[in-house]
mmCIF file of C-alpha atoms in Angstrom:
data_model
loop_
_atom_site.group_PDB
_atom_site.id
_atom_site.type_symbol
_atom_site.label_atom_id
_atom_site.label_comp_id
_atom_site.label_asym_id
_atom_site.label_seq_id
_atom_site.Cartn_x
_atom_site.Cartn_y
_atom_site.Cartn_z
ATOM 1 C CA MET A 24 0.000 0.000 0.000
ATOM 2 C CA ASN A 25 1.223 3.508 -0.744
ATOM 3 C CA ALA A 26 1.257 6.310 1.822
ATOM 4 C CA LYS A 27 -2.125 7.749 0.782
ATOM 5 C CA ASP A 28 -3.870 4.397 1.132
ATOM 6 C CA LEU A 29 -2.219 3.864 4.502
ATOM 7 C CA ILE A 30 -3.475 7.256 5.720
ATOM 8 C CA GLN A 31 -7.052 6.404 4.740
ATOM 9 C CA LEU A 32 -6.818 2.973 6.343
ATOM 10 C CA ASN A 33 -5.321 4.531 9.480
ATOM 11 C CA ASN A 34 -8.247 6.957 9.729
ATOM 12 C CA GLU A 35 -10.708 4.058 9.597
ATOM 13 C CA LYS A 36 -8.906 1.751 12.015
ATOM 14 C CA ARG A 37 -8.379 4.500 14.606
ATOM 15 C CA LYS A 38 -12.129 4.492 15.166
ATOM 16 C CA GLN A 39 -11.727 1.123 16.904
ATOM 17 C CA LEU A 40 -9.630 2.664 19.686
ATOM 18 C CA ASN A 41 -11.248 3.682 22.943
ATOM 19 C CA GLN A 42 -11.111 7.377 23.865
ATOM 20 C CA HIS A 43 -8.039 7.152 26.090
ATOM 21 C CA ASN A 44 -5.955 5.106 23.657
ATOM 22 C CA GLU A 45 -7.108 7.227 20.716
ATOM 23 C CA GLU A 46 -5.941 10.425 22.423
ATOM 24 C CA TYR A 47 -2.577 8.839 23.263
ATOM 25 C CA TYR A 48 -2.077 7.468 19.749
ATOM 26 C CA SER A 49 -3.212 10.703 18.041
ATOM 27 C CA LYS A 50 -0.434 12.597 19.811
ATOM 28 C CA MET A 51 2.110 10.100 18.496
ATOM 29 C CA LEU A 52 0.608 10.383 15.007
ATOM 30 C CA ILE A 53 0.765 14.189 14.985
ATOM 31 C CA TYR A 54 4.316 14.186 16.315
ATOM 32 C CA ILE A 55 5.626 11.734 13.724
ATOM 33 C CA ARG A 56 3.795 13.342 10.792
ATOM 34 C CA SER A 57 5.044 16.797 11.796
ATOM 35 C CA HIS A 58 8.592 15.725 10.897
ATOM 36 C CA LEU A 59 8.395 16.900 7.282
ATOM 37 C CA THR A 60 11.843 15.629 6.317
ATOM 38 C CA LEU A 61 10.984 11.982 7.007
ATOM 39 C CA SER A 62 9.904 9.556 4.304
ATOM 40 C CA GLU A 63 6.100 9.737 4.173
ATOM 41 C CA GLN A 64 5.815 6.107 3.088
ATOM 42 C CA GLN A 65 8.010 4.817 5.908
ATOM 43 C CA SER A 66 6.305 7.095 8.447
ATOM 44 C CA GLU A 67 2.833 5.854 7.525
ATOM 45 C CA GLU A 68 3.970 2.225 7.597
ATOM 46 C CA LEU A 69 5.369 2.816 11.083
ATOM 47 C CA LEU A 70 2.160 4.497 12.259
ATOM 48 C CA MET A 71 0.119 1.579 10.941
ATOM 49 C CA GLU A 72 2.330 -0.908 12.781
ATOM 50 C CA LEU A 73 1.922 1.082 16.005
ATOM 51 C CA LEU A 74 -1.844 1.237 15.524
ATOM 52 C CA ASP A 75 -2.151 -2.496 14.859
ATOM 53 C CA HIS A 76 -0.003 -3.220 17.911
ATOM 54 C CA LEU A 77 -2.160 -0.947 20.075
ATOM 55 C CA LEU A 78 -5.424 -2.442 18.800
ATOM 56 C CA GLU A 79 -4.178 -5.930 19.541
ATOM 57 C CA ALA A 80 -3.159 -4.883 23.061
ATOM 58 C CA GLN A 81 -6.459 -3.054 23.615
ATOM 59 C CA ASN A 82 -8.358 -6.235 22.806
ATOM 60 C CA LYS A 83 -6.430 -7.824 25.677
ATOM 61 C CA GLY A 84 -7.461 -5.043 28.047
ATOM 62 C CA LYS A 85 -4.196 -3.074 27.972
ATOM 63 C CA THR A 86 -3.752 0.693 27.809
ATOM 64 C CA ALA A 87 -1.467 2.684 25.525
ATOM 65 C CA GLU A 88 0.858 3.403 28.446
ATOM 66 C CA GLU A 89 1.316 -0.315 29.006
ATOM 67 C CA VAL A 90 2.235 -0.753 25.343
ATOM 68 C CA PHE A 91 4.384 2.303 24.591
ATOM 69 C CA GLY A 92 5.310 3.573 28.038
ATOM 70 C CA GLU A 93 4.683 6.740 30.028
ATOM 71 C CA ASP A 94 6.895 8.910 27.772
ATOM 72 C CA PRO A 95 5.498 8.651 24.208
ATOM 73 C CA LYS A 96 7.795 11.443 22.935
ATOM 74 C CA GLU A 97 10.932 9.557 23.891
ATOM 75 C CA TYR A 98 9.470 6.392 22.367
ATOM 76 C CA CYS A 99 8.687 8.209 19.096
ATOM 77 C CA ASP A 100 12.108 9.873 18.980
ATOM 78 C CA GLU A 101 13.758 6.471 19.154
ATOM 79 C CA LEU A 102 11.652 5.244 16.219
ATOM 80 C CA ILE A 103 12.156 8.438 14.208
ATOM 81 C CA ARG A 104 15.927 8.063 14.377
ATOM 82 C CA GLN A 105 15.543 4.842 12.414
ATOM 83 C CA LEU A 106 13.370 6.282 9.640
ATOM 84 C CA PRO A 107 14.900 7.394 6.304
ATOM 85 C CA LYS A 108 14.576 10.927 4.962
ATOM 86 C CA GLU A 109 12.116 11.878 2.245
ATOM 87 C CA LYS A 110 13.563 11.884 -1.273
ATOM 88 C CA ARG A 111 14.349 15.351 -2.571
ATOM 89 C CA MET A 112 12.378 14.770 -5.773
ATOM 90 C CA SER A 113 9.246 13.846 -3.821
ATOM 91 C CA ALA A 114 9.605 16.901 -1.599
ATOM 92 C CA ALA A 115 10.113 19.189 -4.607
ATOM 93 C CA PHE A 116 7.089 17.663 -6.352
ATOM 94 C CA PHE A 117 4.933 18.269 -3.278
ATOM 95 C CA ILE A 118 6.061 21.901 -2.954
ATOM 96 C CA GLY A 119 5.421 22.436 -6.659
ATOM 97 C CA TYR A 120 1.921 21.040 -6.256
ATOM 98 C CA LEU A 121 1.207 23.407 -3.354
ATOM 99 C CA ILE A 122 2.399 26.398 -5.387
ATOM 100 C CA PHE A 123 0.235 25.285 -8.327
ATOM 101 C CA GLN A 124 -2.776 25.053 -5.992
ATOM 102 C CA LEU A 125 -2.004 28.520 -4.623
ATOM 103 C CA ALA A 126 -1.931 29.944 -8.141
ATOM 104 C CA GLY A 127 -5.315 28.401 -8.905
ATOM 105 C CA TRP A 128 -7.009 29.686 -5.765
ATOM 106 C CA ALA A 129 -5.404 33.129 -6.122
ATOM 107 C CA ALA A 130 -6.723 33.476 -9.678
ATOM 108 C CA LEU A 131 -10.152 32.141 -8.674
ATOM 109 C CA VAL A 132 -10.528 34.533 -5.726
ATOM 110 C CA LYS A 133 -9.207 37.523 -7.686
ATOM 111 C CA GLY A 134 -11.519 36.735 -10.590
ATOM 112 C CA GLY A 135 -14.532 36.221 -8.349
ATOM 113 C CA ILE A 136 -14.021 39.485 -6.456
ATOM 114 C CA GLU A 137 -13.425 41.514 -9.617
ATOM 115 C CA THR A 138 -16.431 39.958 -11.362
ATOM 116 C CA ILE A 139 -18.700 40.981 -8.471
ATOM 117 C CA VAL A 140 -17.215 44.493 -8.210
ATOM 118 C CA GLU A 141 -17.669 44.979 -11.971
ATOM 119 C CA PHE A 142 -21.442 44.998 -11.466
ATOM 120 C CA PHE A 143 -21.166 48.179 -9.388
ATOM 121 C CA THR A 144 -18.250 50.132 -10.843
ATOM 122 C CA ASP A 145 -15.708 50.211 -13.661
ATOM 123 C CA LEU A 146 -12.332 48.596 -12.983
ATOM 124 C CA ASP A 147 -8.929 48.977 -14.537
ATOM 125 C CA HIS A 148 -8.212 45.414 -15.720
ATOM 126 C CA ALA A 149 -4.577 46.097 -16.559
ATOM 127 C CA PHE A 150 -1.793 44.381 -14.628
ATOM 128 C CA TYR A 151 1.941 44.021 -15.161
ATOM 129 C CA LEU A 152 3.284 40.521 -15.713
ATOM 130 C CA GLY A 153 6.602 41.083 -13.920
ATOM 131 C CA THR A 154 4.868 42.562 -10.892
ATOM 132 C CA ALA A 155 2.336 39.720 -10.768
ATOM 133 C CA VAL A 156 5.063 37.052 -10.900
ATOM 134 C CA ILE A 157 7.132 38.655 -8.126
ATOM 135 C CA ILE A 158 4.094 39.140 -5.885
ATOM 136 C CA PHE A 159 3.006 35.542 -6.419
ATOM 137 C CA LEU A 160 6.465 34.159 -5.633
ATOM 138 C CA ILE A 161 6.756 36.238 -2.452
ATOM 139 C CA GLU A 162 3.285 35.184 -1.280
ATOM 140 C CA ALA A 163 4.068 31.532 -2.078
ATOM 141 C CA ILE A 164 7.235 31.728 0.026
ATOM 142 C CA ILE A 165 5.271 33.304 2.880
ATOM 143 C CA LEU A 166 2.659 30.535 2.804
ATOM 144 C CA LEU A 167 5.282 27.780 2.641
ATOM 145 C CA PHE A 168 7.015 29.361 5.620
ATOM 146 C CA VAL A 169 3.694 29.459 7.494
ATOM 147 C CA VAL A 170 3.074 25.769 6.747
ATOM 148 C CA ALA A 171 6.560 24.879 8.011
ATOM 149 C CA ALA A 172 6.009 27.012 11.137
ATOM 150 C CA ILE A 173 2.664 25.319 11.835
ATOM 151 C CA MET A 174 4.220 21.870 11.514
ATOM 152 C CA PHE A 175 7.068 22.922 13.820
ATOM 153 C CA TRP A 176 4.550 24.206 16.370
ATOM 154 C CA GLN A 177 2.574 20.947 16.158
ATOM 155 C CA LYS A 178 5.767 18.994 16.753
ATOM 156 C CA ARG A 179 6.620 21.091 19.811
ATOM 157 C CA SER A 180 3.113 20.935 21.308
ATOM 158 C CA ALA A 181 2.027 17.420 20.306
ATOM 159 C CA PHE A 182 2.374 16.000 23.801
ATOM 160 C CA GLU A 183 1.341 19.120 25.703
ATOM 161 C CA THR A 184 -2.139 19.728 27.116
ATOM 162 C CA SER A 185 -4.180 21.686 24.590
ATOM 163 C CA ASN A 186 -5.024 25.287 25.514
ATOM 164 C CA LYS A 187 -7.872 26.532 23.307
ATOM 165 C CA VAL A 188 -7.373 30.177 24.255
ATOM 166 C CA LYS A 189 -3.661 30.008 23.461
ATOM 167 C CA ASP A 190 -4.304 28.110 20.214
ATOM 168 C CA PHE A 191 -6.911 30.682 19.122
ATOM 169 C CA PHE A 192 -4.570 33.564 19.932
ATOM 170 C CA ILE A 193 -1.688 32.036 17.965
ATOM 171 C CA ALA A 194 -3.942 31.211 14.980
ATOM 172 C CA SER A 195 -5.358 34.755 14.973
ATOM 173 C CA LEU A 196 -1.873 36.268 15.220
ATOM 174 C CA VAL A 197 -0.541 34.158 12.349
ATOM 175 C CA GLY A 198 -3.594 34.945 10.213
ATOM 176 C CA SER A 199 -3.220 38.681 10.866
ATOM 177 C CA ILE A 200 0.504 38.656 10.050
ATOM 178 C CA VAL A 201 -0.066 36.752 6.793
ATOM 179 C CA THR A 202 -2.907 39.075 5.745
ATOM 180 C CA LEU A 203 -0.835 42.174 6.535
ATOM 181 C CA SER A 204 2.143 40.712 4.648
ATOM 182 C CA PHE A 205 0.015 40.162 1.542
ATOM 183 C CA ILE A 206 -1.300 43.732 1.683
ATOM 184 C CA LEU A 207 2.192 45.202 2.074
ATOM 185 C CA VAL A 208 3.585 43.072 -0.759
ATOM 186 C CA GLN A 209 0.832 44.314 -3.074
ATOM 187 C CA ARG A 210 1.739 47.917 -2.249
ATOM 188 C CA TRP A 211 5.523 47.686 -2.162
ATOM 189 C CA VAL A 212 6.298 45.774 -5.354
ATOM 190 C CA PRO A 213 6.636 48.333 -8.182
ATOM 191 C CA GLU A 214 4.898 47.946 -11.537
ATOM 192 C CA PHE A 215 7.128 46.518 -14.261
ATOM 193 C CA GLY A 216 7.020 44.053 -17.112
ATOM 194 C CA TYR A 217 4.557 43.424 -19.924
ATOM 195 C CA ARG A 218 1.161 45.151 -19.468
ATOM 196 C CA ILE A 219 -1.835 42.824 -19.847
ATOM 197 C CA GLU A 220 -5.572 43.527 -19.980
ATOM 198 C CA ALA A 221 -7.651 40.783 -18.364
ATOM 199 C CA GLY A 222 -11.042 41.048 -16.643
ATOM 200 C CA GLY A 223 -12.323 39.197 -13.610
ATOM 201 C CA VAL A 224 -14.028 36.518 -15.689
ATOM 202 C CA VAL A 225 -10.704 35.626 -17.317
ATOM 203 C CA PHE A 226 -9.028 35.132 -13.943
ATOM 204 C CA PHE A 227 -11.998 33.157 -12.639
ATOM 205 C CA ILE A 228 -11.933 30.753 -15.587
ATOM 206 C CA LEU A 229 -8.134 30.490 -15.377
ATOM 207 C CA GLY A 230 -8.394 29.619 -11.678
ATOM 208 C CA LEU A 231 -10.959 26.890 -12.386
ATOM 209 C CA ILE A 232 -8.720 25.403 -15.096
ATOM 210 C CA ILE A 233 -5.641 25.404 -12.837
ATOM 211 C CA LEU A 234 -7.544 23.771 -9.955
ATOM 212 C CA ALA A 235 -9.074 21.185 -12.298
ATOM 213 C CA VAL A 236 -5.641 20.301 -13.681
ATOM 214 C CA SER A 237 -4.138 20.120 -10.177
ATOM 215 C CA LYS A 238 -6.981 17.820 -9.088
ATOM 216 C CA TRP A 239 -6.254 15.528 -12.037
ATOM 217 C CA VAL A 240 -2.529 15.568 -11.254
ATOM 218 C CA ASN A 241 -3.240 14.724 -7.606
ATOM 219 C CA LYS A 242 -5.548 11.891 -8.623
ATOM 220 C CA ARG A 243 -3.003 10.575 -11.120
ATOM 221 C CA PHE A 244 0.101 10.776 -8.920
ATOM 222 C CA ARG A 245 -1.502 10.654 -5.423
ATOM 223 C CA ILE A 246 0.426 13.681 -4.123
ATOM 224 C CA THR A 247 -1.924 14.416 -1.218
ATOM 225 C CA THR A 248 -4.960 12.794 0.393
#
């Protein structure tokens, strides 16, 4: 089974765990998956082995602590040290897919907003190709950095008691910083490059095409679940 099939199977089999064991195992799952440099295939195979082992022990009346010990982080760290790293080509393919998805959603949102605004006022549909490319690349880098930061935070807090107020504050802060960054990038990058006239409908259709193609690519190559 490939990693995507293992993830789906894991989601189904986890339902057989009781509440206590499920909470214990979910922390291990989040911690292991948050290590982005590890081989996804090997990580999911390991998680499935741990789940099967826990289910078998649960059927015998044992708890997760009796199976994996009182320090799940130390247990996971020992296993992680034995896992291989993700191949560079796979990592690059995944990042490329995320950027392609970002381009599709950016075009779709821009087209949708402009199409609605066009009903009430006239818009200048001109944009500069060089400016658009630079803005997109900067925003893509920002989002990739945010994803990496979120995974790092999940890794650090996987075995800590959840604090909803703290989580909400951090999520709001990150969202505000990203939104402000996008606004500043739009204002700071100067206009340069080839001038193009394209209305909201054009961007909307382009966004739909990009997302449709990315969906086909994902289905064909199983990049994400």
